[in-house]
PDB file of C-alpha atoms in Angstrom:
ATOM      1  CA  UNK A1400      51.774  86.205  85.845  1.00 65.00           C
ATOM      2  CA  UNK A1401      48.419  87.103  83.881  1.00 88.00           C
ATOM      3  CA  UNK A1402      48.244  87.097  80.299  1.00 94.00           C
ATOM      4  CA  UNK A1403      45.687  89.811  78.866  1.00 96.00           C
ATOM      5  CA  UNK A1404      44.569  89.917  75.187  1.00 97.00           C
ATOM      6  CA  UNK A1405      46.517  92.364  72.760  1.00 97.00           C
ATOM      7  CA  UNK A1406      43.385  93.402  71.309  1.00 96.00           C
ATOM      8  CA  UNK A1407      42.187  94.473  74.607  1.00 95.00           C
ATOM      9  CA  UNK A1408      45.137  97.063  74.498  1.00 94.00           C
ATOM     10  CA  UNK A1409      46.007  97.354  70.817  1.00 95.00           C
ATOM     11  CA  UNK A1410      42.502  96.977  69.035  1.00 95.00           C
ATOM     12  CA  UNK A1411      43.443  98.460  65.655  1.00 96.00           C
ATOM     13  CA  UNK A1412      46.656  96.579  65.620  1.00 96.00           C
ATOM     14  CA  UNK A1413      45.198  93.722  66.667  1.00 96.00           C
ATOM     15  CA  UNK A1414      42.207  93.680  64.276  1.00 95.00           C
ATOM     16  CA  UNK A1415      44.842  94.155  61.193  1.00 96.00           C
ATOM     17  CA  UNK A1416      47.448  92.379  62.054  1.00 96.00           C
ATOM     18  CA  UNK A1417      45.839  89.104  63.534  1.00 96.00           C
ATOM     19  CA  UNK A1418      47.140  85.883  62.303  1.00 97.00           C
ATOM     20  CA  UNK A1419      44.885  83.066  61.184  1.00 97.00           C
ATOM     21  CA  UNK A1420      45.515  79.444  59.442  1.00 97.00           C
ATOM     22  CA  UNK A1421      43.262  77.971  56.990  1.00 97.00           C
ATOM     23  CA  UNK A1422      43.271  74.377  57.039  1.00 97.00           C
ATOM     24  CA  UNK A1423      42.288  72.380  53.666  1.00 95.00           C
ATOM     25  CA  UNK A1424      43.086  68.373  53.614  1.00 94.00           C
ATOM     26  CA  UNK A1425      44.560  68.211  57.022  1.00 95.00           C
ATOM     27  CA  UNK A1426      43.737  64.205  58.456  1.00 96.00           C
ATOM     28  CA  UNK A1427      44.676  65.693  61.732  1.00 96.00           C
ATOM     29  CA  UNK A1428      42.375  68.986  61.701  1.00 97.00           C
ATOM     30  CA  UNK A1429      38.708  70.184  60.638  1.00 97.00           C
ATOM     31  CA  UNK A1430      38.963  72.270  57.898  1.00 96.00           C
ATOM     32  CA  UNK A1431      38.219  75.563  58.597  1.00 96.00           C
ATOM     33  CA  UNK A1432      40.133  79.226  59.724  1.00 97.00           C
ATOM     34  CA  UNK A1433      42.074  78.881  63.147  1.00 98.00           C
ATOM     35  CA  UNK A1434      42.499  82.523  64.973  1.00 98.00           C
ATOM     36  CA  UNK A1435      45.629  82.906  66.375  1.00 98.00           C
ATOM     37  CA  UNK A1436      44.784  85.429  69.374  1.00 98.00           C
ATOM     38  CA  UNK A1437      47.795  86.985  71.352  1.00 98.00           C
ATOM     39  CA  UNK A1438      47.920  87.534  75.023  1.00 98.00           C
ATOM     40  CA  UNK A1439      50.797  88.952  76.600  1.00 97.00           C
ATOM     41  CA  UNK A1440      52.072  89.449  80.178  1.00 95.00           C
ATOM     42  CA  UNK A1441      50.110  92.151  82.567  1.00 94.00           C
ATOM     43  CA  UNK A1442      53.140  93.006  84.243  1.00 93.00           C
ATOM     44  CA  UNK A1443      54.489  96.085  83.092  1.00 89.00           C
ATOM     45  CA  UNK A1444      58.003  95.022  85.486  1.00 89.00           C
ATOM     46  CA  UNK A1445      58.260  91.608  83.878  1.00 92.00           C
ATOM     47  CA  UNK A1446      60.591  90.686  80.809  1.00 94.00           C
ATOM     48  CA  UNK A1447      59.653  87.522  80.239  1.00 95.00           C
ATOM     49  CA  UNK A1448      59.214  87.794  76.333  1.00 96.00           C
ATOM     50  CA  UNK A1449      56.217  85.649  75.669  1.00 96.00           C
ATOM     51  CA  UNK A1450      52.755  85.308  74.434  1.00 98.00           C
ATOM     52  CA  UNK A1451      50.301  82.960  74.601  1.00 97.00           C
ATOM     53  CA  UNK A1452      48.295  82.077  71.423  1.00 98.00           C
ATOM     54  CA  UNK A1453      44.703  81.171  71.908  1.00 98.00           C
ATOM     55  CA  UNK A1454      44.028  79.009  68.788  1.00 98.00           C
ATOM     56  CA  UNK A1455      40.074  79.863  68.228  1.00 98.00           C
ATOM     57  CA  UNK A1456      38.268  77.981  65.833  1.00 97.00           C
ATOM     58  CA  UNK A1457      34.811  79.478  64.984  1.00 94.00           C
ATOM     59  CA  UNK A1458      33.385  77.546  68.138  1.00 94.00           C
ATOM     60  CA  UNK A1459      36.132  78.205  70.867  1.00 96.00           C
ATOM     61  CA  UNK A1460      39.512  78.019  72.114  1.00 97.00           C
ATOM     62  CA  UNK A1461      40.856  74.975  70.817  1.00 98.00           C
ATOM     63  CA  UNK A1462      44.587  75.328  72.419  1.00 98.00           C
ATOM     64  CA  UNK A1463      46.406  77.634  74.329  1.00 98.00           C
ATOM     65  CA  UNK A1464      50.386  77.362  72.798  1.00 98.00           C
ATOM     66  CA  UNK A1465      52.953  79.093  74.775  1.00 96.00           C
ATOM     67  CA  UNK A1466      55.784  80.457  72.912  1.00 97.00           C
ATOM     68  CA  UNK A1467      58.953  82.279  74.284  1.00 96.00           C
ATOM     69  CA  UNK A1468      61.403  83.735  71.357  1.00 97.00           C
ATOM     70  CA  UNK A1469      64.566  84.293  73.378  1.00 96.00           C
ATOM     71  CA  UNK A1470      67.162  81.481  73.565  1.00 95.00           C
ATOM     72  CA  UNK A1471      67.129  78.765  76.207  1.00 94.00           C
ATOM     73  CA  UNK A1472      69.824  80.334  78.270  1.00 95.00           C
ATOM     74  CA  UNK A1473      67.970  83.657  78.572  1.00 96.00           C
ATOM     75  CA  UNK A1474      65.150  81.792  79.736  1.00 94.00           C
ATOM     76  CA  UNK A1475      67.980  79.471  82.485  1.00 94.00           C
ATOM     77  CA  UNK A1476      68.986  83.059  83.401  1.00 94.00           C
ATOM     78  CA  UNK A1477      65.230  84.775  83.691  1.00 93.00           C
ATOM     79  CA  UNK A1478      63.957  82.254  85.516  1.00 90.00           C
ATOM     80  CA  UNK A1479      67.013  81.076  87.565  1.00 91.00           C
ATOM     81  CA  UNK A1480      66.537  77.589  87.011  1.00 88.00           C
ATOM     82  CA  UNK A1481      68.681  75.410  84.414  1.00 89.00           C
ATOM     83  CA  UNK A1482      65.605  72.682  84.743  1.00 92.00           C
ATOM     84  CA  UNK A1483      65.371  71.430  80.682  1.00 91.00           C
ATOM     85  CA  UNK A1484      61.625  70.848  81.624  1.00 88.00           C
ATOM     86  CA  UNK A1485      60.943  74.366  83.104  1.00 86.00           C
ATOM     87  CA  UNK A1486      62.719  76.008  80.171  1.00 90.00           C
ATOM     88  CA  UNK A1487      60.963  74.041  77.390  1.00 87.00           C
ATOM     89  CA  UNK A1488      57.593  75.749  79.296  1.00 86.00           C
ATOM     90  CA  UNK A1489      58.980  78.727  78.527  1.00 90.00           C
ATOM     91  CA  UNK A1490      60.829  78.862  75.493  1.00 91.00           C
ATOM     92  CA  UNK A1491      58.067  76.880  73.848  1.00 83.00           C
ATOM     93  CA  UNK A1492      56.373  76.355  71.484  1.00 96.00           C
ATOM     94  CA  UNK A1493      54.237  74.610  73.914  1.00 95.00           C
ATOM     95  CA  UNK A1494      51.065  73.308  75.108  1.00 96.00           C
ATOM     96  CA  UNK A1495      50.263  75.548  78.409  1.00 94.00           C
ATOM     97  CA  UNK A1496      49.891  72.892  80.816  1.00 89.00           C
ATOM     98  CA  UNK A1497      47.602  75.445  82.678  1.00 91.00           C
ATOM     99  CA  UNK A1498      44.932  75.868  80.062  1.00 94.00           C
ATOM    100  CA  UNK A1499      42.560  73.824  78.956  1.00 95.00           C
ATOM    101  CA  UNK A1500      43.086  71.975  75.936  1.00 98.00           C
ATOM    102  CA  UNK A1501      40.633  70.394  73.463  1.00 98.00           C
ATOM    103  CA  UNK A1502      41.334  67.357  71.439  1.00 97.00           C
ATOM    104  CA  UNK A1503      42.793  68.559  68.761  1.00 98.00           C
ATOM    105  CA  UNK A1504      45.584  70.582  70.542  1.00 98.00           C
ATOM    106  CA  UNK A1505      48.656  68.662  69.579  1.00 98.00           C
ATOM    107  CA  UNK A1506      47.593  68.657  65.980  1.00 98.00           C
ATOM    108  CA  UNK A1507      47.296  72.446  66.240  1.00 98.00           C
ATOM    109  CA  UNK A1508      50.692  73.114  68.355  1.00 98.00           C
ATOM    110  CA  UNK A1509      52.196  71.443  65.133  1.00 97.00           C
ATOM    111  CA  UNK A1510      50.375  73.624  63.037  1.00 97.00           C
ATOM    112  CA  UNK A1511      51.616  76.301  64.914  1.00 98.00           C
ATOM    113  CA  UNK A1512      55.057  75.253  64.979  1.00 97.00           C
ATOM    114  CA  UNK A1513      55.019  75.316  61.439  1.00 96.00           C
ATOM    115  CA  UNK A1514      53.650  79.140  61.077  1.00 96.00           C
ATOM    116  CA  UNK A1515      56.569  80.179  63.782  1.00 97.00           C
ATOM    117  CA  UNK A1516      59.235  79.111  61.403  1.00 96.00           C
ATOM    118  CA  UNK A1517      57.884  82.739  59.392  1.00 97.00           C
ATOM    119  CA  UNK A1518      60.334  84.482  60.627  1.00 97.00           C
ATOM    120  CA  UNK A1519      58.158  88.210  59.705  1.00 97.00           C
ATOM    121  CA  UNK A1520      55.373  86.632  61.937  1.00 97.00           C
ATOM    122  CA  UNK A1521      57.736  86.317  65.092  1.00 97.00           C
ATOM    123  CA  UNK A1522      59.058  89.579  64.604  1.00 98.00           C
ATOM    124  CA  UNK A1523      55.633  90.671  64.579  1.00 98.00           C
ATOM    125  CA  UNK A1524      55.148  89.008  68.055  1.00 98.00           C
ATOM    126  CA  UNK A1525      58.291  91.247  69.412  1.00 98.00           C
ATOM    127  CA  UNK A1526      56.756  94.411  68.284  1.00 98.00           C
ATOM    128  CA  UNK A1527      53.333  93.428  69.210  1.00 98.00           C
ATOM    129  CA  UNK A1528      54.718  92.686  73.152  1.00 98.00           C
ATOM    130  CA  UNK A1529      56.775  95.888  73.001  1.00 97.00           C
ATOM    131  CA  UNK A1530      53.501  97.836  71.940  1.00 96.00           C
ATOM    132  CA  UNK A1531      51.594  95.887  74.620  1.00 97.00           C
ATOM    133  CA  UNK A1532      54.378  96.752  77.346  1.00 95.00           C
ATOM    134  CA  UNK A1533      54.099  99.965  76.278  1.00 94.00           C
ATOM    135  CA  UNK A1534      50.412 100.344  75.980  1.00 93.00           C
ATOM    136  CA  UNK A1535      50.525  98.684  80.071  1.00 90.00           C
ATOM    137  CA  UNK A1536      52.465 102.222  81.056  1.00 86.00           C
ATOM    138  CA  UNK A1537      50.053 104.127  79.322  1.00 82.00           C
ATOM    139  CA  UNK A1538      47.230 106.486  80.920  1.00 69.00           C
ATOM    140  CA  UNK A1539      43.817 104.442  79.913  1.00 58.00           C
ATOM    141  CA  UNK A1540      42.648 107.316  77.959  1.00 43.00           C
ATOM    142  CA  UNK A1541      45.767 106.721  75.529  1.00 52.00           C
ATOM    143  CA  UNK A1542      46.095 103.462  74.651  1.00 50.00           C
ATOM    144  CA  UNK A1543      44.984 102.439  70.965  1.00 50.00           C
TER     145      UNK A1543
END
């Protein structure tokens, strides 16, 4: 599977509706705004109901977090495998083991973790892959 950018299909969407965290006080984490940047599945065929978030401080990509919202049996079923390992990679919220990963990644999958208990920002990852699926099937000329 590739992963492509939302903003590289959604711009105006993505540009508006981009979620960041400020960290203040954090003995774990730099203070400072960390992008969370969504990248979905290029697949137009695949329903694997993920994204990856690229955690960008002002520098770079500090961690790439995979996160799957469906339940652990959809993912058992999806992926035909009943593997606890190979499900936690996909139901997440993970460290992408394919990704590189700077130091501070486990302090920011927390932080993460912690912004995924929002309920409005998860359902704001569902509509953002449904617009990206969408977006996949459309001409170039239409897409946002």
């Amino acid at each position: 599977m590739h992963y492509a950018p939302f903003h590289e299909y959604c711009p105006k969407d993505a540009e508006s509706e981009t979620r960041s965290i400020a960290v203040v006080n954090d003995p774990d984490l730099p203070a400072g705004d960390y992008a969370l940047l969504e990248s979905y599945c290029q697949d137009p065929d695949c329903d694997c109901r993920r994204v990856f978030l690229c955690v960008r401080s002002r520098r770079r990509v500090e961690a790439v977090i995979a996160f799957g919202w469906e339940s652990r049996n959809f993912y058992a079923r999806w992926m035909g495998s009943r593997d606890p390992r190979d499900i936690d990679q996909f139901k997440g919220p993970c460290l992408n083991l394919m990704s590189p990963q700077s130091d501070l990644a486990p302090a920011l999958l927390r932080a993460v973790q912690d912004v995924l208990e929002d309920a409005s920002y998860v359902a704001s990852l569902k509509r953002h892959y449904a617009m990206f699926k969408q977006a996949l099937r459309a001409p170039a000329a239409k897409r946002r």
